[in-house]
Every structure is written in structure tokens, then in C-alpha cells.
């Protein structure tokens, strides 16, 4: 079972930052999950929230700001902003940090706050992934299945995964329409029948966000292919794969 670090090793340092990505790689994870938002100047910034206020201390919507405007600000909580000096990554920067050393799971974010003139998003995303040689080791996931379908049409070589939290009666219809490589149900909606049906269709199952050891064990026994967790060090230890040199001290 793959261990995928949620927002990088976000529990150990600033979430979604270069430090978080490097820390996750040091831990020996199989994958790293980060969030990407389109920016006003047709770039992508690696942040979880549409509003940058929580991590920067200043309000503003990602889709109304340029990448440079966002990167001018330090990110993290008040103390981490002061002492660590991390700044939001661009998509290209995140790809270069990971550089194929683990799978990179990119959650493409879209909300009502996104600019209506965002027809460029999927084309630009496919372009960046292909230019950086990341199509083999990155996977784009989203709750917006229309975006995933558009991405598949533009660049069939780019791997996609369906985030899903709706009625399971429509799941397999969506799978037929989209032909993803993976489905990503919430842990509470993951069960042996779902895993069996997904595997019969050649799909991987990644469950999120899994932080309790008992739940990690249950999902492993179900045959889940990967778990997305805020506690990658604990998950690796539970699977007997912790690196003895890794330190889990929070920064």
C-alpha cells in the first residue's frame, strides 16, 4: 500500500511548501499530495485555500492575484511565517523539487471564486506537466470531473484520478465517461466491495485523509492501493517501512 503525504509533510513544517515536499521525500513516502490553484496570469500556485489569508495573513483570492504577488508573501502560521520564510511554490517549482523521486498527486482546485475566463487551465496544466517530463509520475485529481475530462481529451498521457464524495450509484457511470487511472473516495466511503469493483476495472483506490492507525490497518486489509495521510511517518512505521534516520520533530 502506498503512503501519500497530504500537503507534503504538512504536519512537520509549512503545508504544501518546498520544505514539506523535501521532508516527505526524506521520510520515504511513495507519493506526495499537494493542491494547485490557477492564478490571474495563467500560472498555478501550490496552496490549499482559494483565499490566501490563512497562510499569508493577508486576504486575497488566488485567481485574482498573479503568481508573483502571491510569492511575494511568506506562508505558514504567524510563527512559521516569521522564522521559516517559506513562500508558495509554483507548479513548476513543485515539480522540480519532487523530480520523480515520488509520485506527485496534484489536486486541481476550482470554485465559484475562480475567474470565469479559465478555459486555459487544463491546456496549460497539460503543457507544464509534459514540458517538465512529469506525465509518468504525476497524477491530476479533482472533484471537478469536467476538468479531468478536458485534460484527458487534451493530453491522454496525463494520469488522472477522480475525487468522489457523492452518491456511489453514479460513480461507475463517471468512471466509464472519464477512464481515470484511480478513484479517490473519502475513507468513510471506502469498503471492500468498492475496492473489488475498482480493481476489476483496473483502477487504483486512494483513500483520504487517513490519520488513525486502526483505520490505516483496516484499509490495508481491504486492499486499498494508497492512503493519503497527514501522518506519513506513522503510516510508514505501521507498514514496517520507516527510515531509522528520519526525525519526526515538528518545525
Short mmCIF file of C-alpha atoms in Angstrom, two decimals:
data_model
loop_
_atom_site.label_atom_id
_atom_site.label_comp_id
_atom_site.label_asym_id
_atom_site.label_seq_id
_atom_site.Cartn_x
_atom_site.Cartn_y
_atom_site.Cartn_z
CA UNK A 1 0.00 0.00 0.00
CA UNK A 2 1.32 3.42 -0.96
CA UNK A 3 1.76 6.11 1.66
CA UNK A 4 0.95 9.55 0.27
CA UNK A 5 1.83 12.62 2.32
CA UNK A 6 -1.10 15.05 2.48
CA UNK A 7 0.04 18.59 1.57
CA UNK A 8 3.58 17.22 1.75
CA UNK A 9 4.72 16.57 5.29
CA UNK A 10 2.47 19.44 6.33
CA UNK A 11 2.29 18.34 9.95
CA UNK A 12 6.06 18.74 10.30
CA UNK A 13 6.55 22.09 8.57
CA UNK A 14 4.63 24.56 6.39
CA UNK A 15 1.99 22.68 4.36
CA UNK A 16 2.47 22.48 0.58
CA UNK A 17 5.87 24.20 0.84
CA UNK A 18 9.22 23.16 -0.61
CA UNK A 19 10.26 22.14 2.92
CA UNK A 20 7.16 19.94 3.24
CA UNK A 21 7.87 18.22 -0.07
CA UNK A 22 11.51 17.60 0.81
CA UNK A 23 10.58 16.34 4.28
CA UNK A 24 8.11 13.86 2.79
CA UNK A 25 10.74 12.58 0.37
CA UNK A 26 13.19 12.16 3.27
CA UNK A 27 10.60 10.10 5.14
CA UNK A 28 10.46 7.71 2.18
CA UNK A 29 6.85 8.18 1.11
CA UNK A 30 5.52 6.72 -2.12
CA UNK A 31 3.64 9.86 -3.04
CA UNK A 32 3.00 13.48 -2.14
CA UNK A 33 -0.36 15.22 -2.47
CA UNK A 34 -0.49 18.99 -2.99
CA UNK A 35 -3.16 21.47 -4.07
CA UNK A 36 -2.90 23.80 -7.06
CA UNK A 37 -4.92 26.89 -7.93
CA UNK A 38 -4.90 28.84 -11.20
CA UNK A 39 -3.64 32.41 -10.89
CA UNK A 40 -4.64 35.56 -12.74
CA UNK A 41 -1.60 35.43 -15.03
CA UNK A 42 -2.24 31.85 -16.20
CA UNK A 43 0.07 30.19 -13.73
CA UNK A 44 -0.51 27.70 -10.92
CA UNK A 45 0.25 28.23 -7.25
CA UNK A 46 0.62 25.41 -4.73
CA UNK A 47 -1.81 26.33 -1.92
CA UNK A 48 -4.81 24.62 -0.36
CA UNK A 49 -7.15 27.57 0.10
CA UNK A 50 -8.74 29.83 -2.51
CA UNK A 51 -8.29 32.71 -0.05
CA UNK A 52 -4.62 33.18 0.83
CA UNK A 53 -5.39 34.80 4.21
CA UNK A 54 -4.89 31.72 6.42
CA UNK A 55 -1.33 31.14 5.27
CA UNK A 56 -0.20 34.68 4.44
CA UNK A 57 -2.13 36.82 6.92
CA UNK A 58 -3.45 38.92 4.02
CA UNK A 59 -6.79 38.37 2.27
CA UNK A 60 -6.99 37.74 -1.45
CA UNK A 61 -8.27 35.18 -3.94
CA UNK A 62 -5.72 33.13 -5.86
CA UNK A 63 -7.50 33.59 -9.19
CA UNK A 64 -7.47 37.37 -8.80
CA UNK A 65 -3.75 37.58 -7.99
CA UNK A 66 -0.65 36.95 -10.07
CA UNK A 67 1.80 34.25 -9.11
CA UNK A 68 4.41 36.92 -8.32
CA UNK A 69 2.01 38.75 -6.00
CA UNK A 70 1.36 35.57 -4.03
CA UNK A 71 5.01 34.53 -3.93
CA UNK A 72 5.99 37.93 -2.54
CA UNK A 73 4.37 36.85 0.75
CA UNK A 74 5.68 34.37 3.30
CA UNK A 75 3.41 31.44 4.11
CA UNK A 76 2.62 29.46 7.24
CA UNK A 77 1.13 30.32 10.61
CA UNK A 78 2.29 33.57 12.26
CA UNK A 79 5.33 31.98 13.93
CA UNK A 80 6.35 29.91 10.93
CA UNK A 81 5.95 32.90 8.62
CA UNK A 82 8.35 34.86 10.82
CA UNK A 83 11.05 32.25 11.30
CA UNK A 84 10.92 29.84 8.35
CA UNK A 85 10.46 32.22 5.43
CA UNK A 86 8.73 29.70 3.16
CA UNK A 87 6.93 31.04 0.10
CA UNK A 88 4.25 29.45 -2.04
CA UNK A 89 5.58 27.28 -4.83
CA UNK A 90 4.62 27.50 -8.45
CA UNK A 91 3.63 24.23 -10.10
CA UNK A 92 6.93 24.12 -11.99
CA UNK A 93 8.87 24.65 -8.78
CA UNK A 94 7.00 21.82 -7.06
CA UNK A 95 7.70 19.50 -9.98
CA UNK A 96 11.39 20.36 -9.84
CA UNK A 97 11.56 19.72 -6.07
CA UNK A 98 9.98 16.28 -6.41
CA UNK A 99 11.70 15.46 -9.70
CA UNK A 100 10.19 11.99 -9.95
CA UNK A 101 11.50 10.82 -6.58
CA UNK A 102 7.92 10.02 -5.60
CA UNK A 103 4.52 10.17 -7.20
CA UNK A 104 3.11 13.71 -7.13
CA UNK A 105 -0.66 13.90 -6.75
CA UNK A 106 -1.93 17.31 -7.83
CA UNK A 107 -5.40 18.33 -6.69
CA UNK A 108 -6.70 20.86 -9.19
CA UNK A 109 -8.89 23.32 -7.31
CA UNK A 110 -11.81 25.18 -8.84
CA UNK A 111 -14.53 27.18 -7.03
CA UNK A 112 -17.05 29.93 -7.63
CA UNK A 113 -14.28 32.39 -6.81
CA UNK A 114 -12.30 31.26 -9.85
CA UNK A 115 -12.36 33.65 -12.75
CA UNK A 116 -14.93 32.71 -15.42
CA UNK A 117 -12.23 33.14 -18.06
CA UNK A 118 -10.34 29.99 -17.13
CA UNK A 119 -10.67 27.97 -20.30
CA UNK A 120 -6.87 27.91 -20.44
CA UNK A 121 -6.42 25.89 -17.24
CA UNK A 122 -6.41 22.31 -18.50
CA UNK A 123 -4.38 23.13 -21.62
CA UNK A 124 -1.79 24.99 -19.59
CA UNK A 125 -1.62 22.27 -16.94
CA UNK A 126 -1.04 19.58 -19.55
CA UNK A 127 1.63 21.74 -21.17
CA UNK A 128 3.55 22.24 -17.92
CA UNK A 129 3.41 18.56 -16.96
CA UNK A 130 4.65 17.46 -20.37
CA UNK A 131 7.38 20.12 -20.57
CA UNK A 132 8.68 19.08 -17.15
CA UNK A 133 8.60 15.39 -18.07
CA UNK A 134 6.18 14.66 -15.24
CA UNK A 135 3.39 12.84 -17.08
CA UNK A 136 4.72 9.47 -15.90
CA UNK A 137 4.99 10.31 -12.20
CA UNK A 138 2.36 12.98 -11.59
CA UNK A 139 -1.39 12.45 -11.37
CA UNK A 140 -4.03 15.18 -11.52
CA UNK A 141 -7.03 14.69 -9.25
CA UNK A 142 -10.13 16.81 -8.82
CA UNK A 143 -13.74 16.91 -7.71
CA UNK A 144 -14.37 18.78 -10.97
CA UNK A 145 -14.73 15.86 -13.34
CA UNK A 146 -15.35 18.18 -16.29
CA UNK A 147 -11.82 19.50 -15.86
CA UNK A 148 -10.45 15.97 -15.75
CA UNK A 149 -12.34 15.03 -18.91
CA UNK A 150 -10.99 18.11 -20.68
CA UNK A 151 -7.47 17.21 -19.54
CA UNK A 152 -7.87 13.66 -20.81
CA UNK A 153 -9.02 14.96 -24.19
CA UNK A 154 -6.08 17.37 -24.46
CA UNK A 155 -3.36 15.06 -23.13
CA UNK A 156 -4.28 11.36 -22.85
CA UNK A 157 -0.80 10.63 -21.48
CA UNK A 158 -1.51 12.62 -18.30
CA UNK A 159 -2.80 10.40 -15.49
CA UNK A 160 -5.98 11.49 -13.72
CA UNK A 161 -7.83 10.45 -10.59
CA UNK A 162 -11.43 11.09 -9.60
CA UNK A 163 -12.04 12.57 -6.19
CA UNK A 164 -15.51 11.44 -5.24
CA UNK A 165 -17.77 12.18 -2.30
CA UNK A 166 -21.20 11.85 -3.90
CA UNK A 167 -23.69 9.06 -4.46
CA UNK A 168 -21.92 5.84 -5.39
CA UNK A 169 -24.79 4.94 -7.72
CA UNK A 170 -23.32 7.35 -10.28
CA UNK A 171 -19.65 6.56 -9.66
CA UNK A 172 -19.25 3.85 -12.27
CA UNK A 173 -21.02 5.98 -14.88
CA UNK A 174 -18.41 8.67 -14.23
CA UNK A 175 -15.64 6.09 -14.50
CA UNK A 176 -16.93 4.95 -17.90
CA UNK A 177 -17.08 8.55 -19.11
CA UNK A 178 -13.69 9.62 -17.81
CA UNK A 179 -11.46 6.50 -17.90
CA UNK A 180 -9.31 7.58 -14.93
CA UNK A 181 -6.34 5.70 -13.53
CA UNK A 182 -7.61 5.97 -9.96
CA UNK A 183 -10.60 6.82 -7.81
CA UNK A 184 -10.18 8.66 -4.52
CA UNK A 185 -13.04 8.14 -2.06
CA UNK A 186 -13.16 9.55 1.45
CA UNK A 187 -12.13 6.87 3.95
CA UNK A 188 -15.68 6.67 5.34
CA UNK A 189 -16.95 5.68 1.88
CA UNK A 190 -14.26 3.10 1.25
CA UNK A 191 -15.35 -0.53 1.62
CA UNK A 192 -14.29 -3.96 0.32
CA UNK A 193 -16.96 -4.02 -2.40
CA UNK A 194 -15.83 -0.66 -3.76
CA UNK A 195 -12.20 -1.77 -3.80
CA UNK A 196 -13.11 -5.04 -5.52
CA UNK A 197 -15.16 -3.31 -8.23
CA UNK A 198 -12.44 -0.72 -8.81
CA UNK A 199 -9.72 -3.34 -9.16
CA UNK A 200 -11.90 -5.33 -11.56
CA UNK A 201 -11.90 -2.23 -13.77
CA UNK A 202 -8.14 -1.78 -13.49
CA UNK A 203 -8.42 1.22 -11.17
CA UNK A 204 -6.31 2.07 -8.16
CA UNK A 205 -8.06 3.22 -4.97
CA UNK A 206 -6.55 6.01 -2.87
CA UNK A 207 -8.42 6.82 0.33
CA UNK A 208 -8.27 10.19 2.14
CA UNK A 209 -7.49 11.62 4.72
CA UNK A 210 -6.41 8.69 6.88
CA UNK A 211 -4.73 9.54 10.19
CA UNK A 212 -5.71 6.86 12.73
CA UNK A 213 -3.54 3.70 12.90
CA UNK A 214 -6.55 1.37 13.23
CA UNK A 215 -8.07 2.87 10.11
CA UNK A 216 -4.79 2.53 8.26
CA UNK A 217 -4.76 -1.18 9.12
CA UNK A 218 -8.38 -1.66 8.04
CA UNK A 219 -7.78 -0.02 4.68
CA UNK A 220 -4.63 -2.04 4.13
CA UNK A 221 -6.60 -5.23 4.79
CA UNK A 222 -9.25 -4.10 2.29
CA UNK A 223 -6.59 -3.91 -0.41
CA UNK A 224 -6.63 -0.14 -0.83
CA UNK A 225 -3.74 0.90 -3.07
CA UNK A 226 -2.83 4.11 -1.30
CA UNK A 227 -3.73 6.22 1.68
CA UNK A 228 -3.40 9.97 1.84
CA UNK A 229 -2.39 10.97 5.35
CA UNK A 230 -1.24 13.88 7.50
CA UNK A 231 0.91 11.36 9.38
CA UNK A 232 3.14 9.75 6.76
CA UNK A 233 5.82 8.80 9.29
CA UNK A 234 3.31 6.86 11.39
CA UNK A 235 1.86 5.17 8.32
CA UNK A 236 5.29 4.06 7.14
CA UNK A 237 6.13 2.75 10.61
CA UNK A 238 2.86 0.81 10.74
CA UNK A 239 3.78 -0.82 7.42
CA UNK A 240 7.29 -1.57 8.67
CA UNK A 241 8.91 0.87 6.26
CA UNK A 242 10.05 3.74 8.50
CA UNK A 243 13.55 5.02 7.87
CA UNK A 244 15.56 4.91 11.09
CA UNK A 245 17.35 8.16 10.28
CA UNK A 246 14.13 10.13 9.86
CA UNK A 247 13.21 12.55 12.60
CA UNK A 248 9.55 13.46 13.03
CA UNK A 249 10.10 16.60 15.11
CA UNK A 250 7.65 19.30 14.16
CA UNK A 251 9.15 22.59 12.94
#
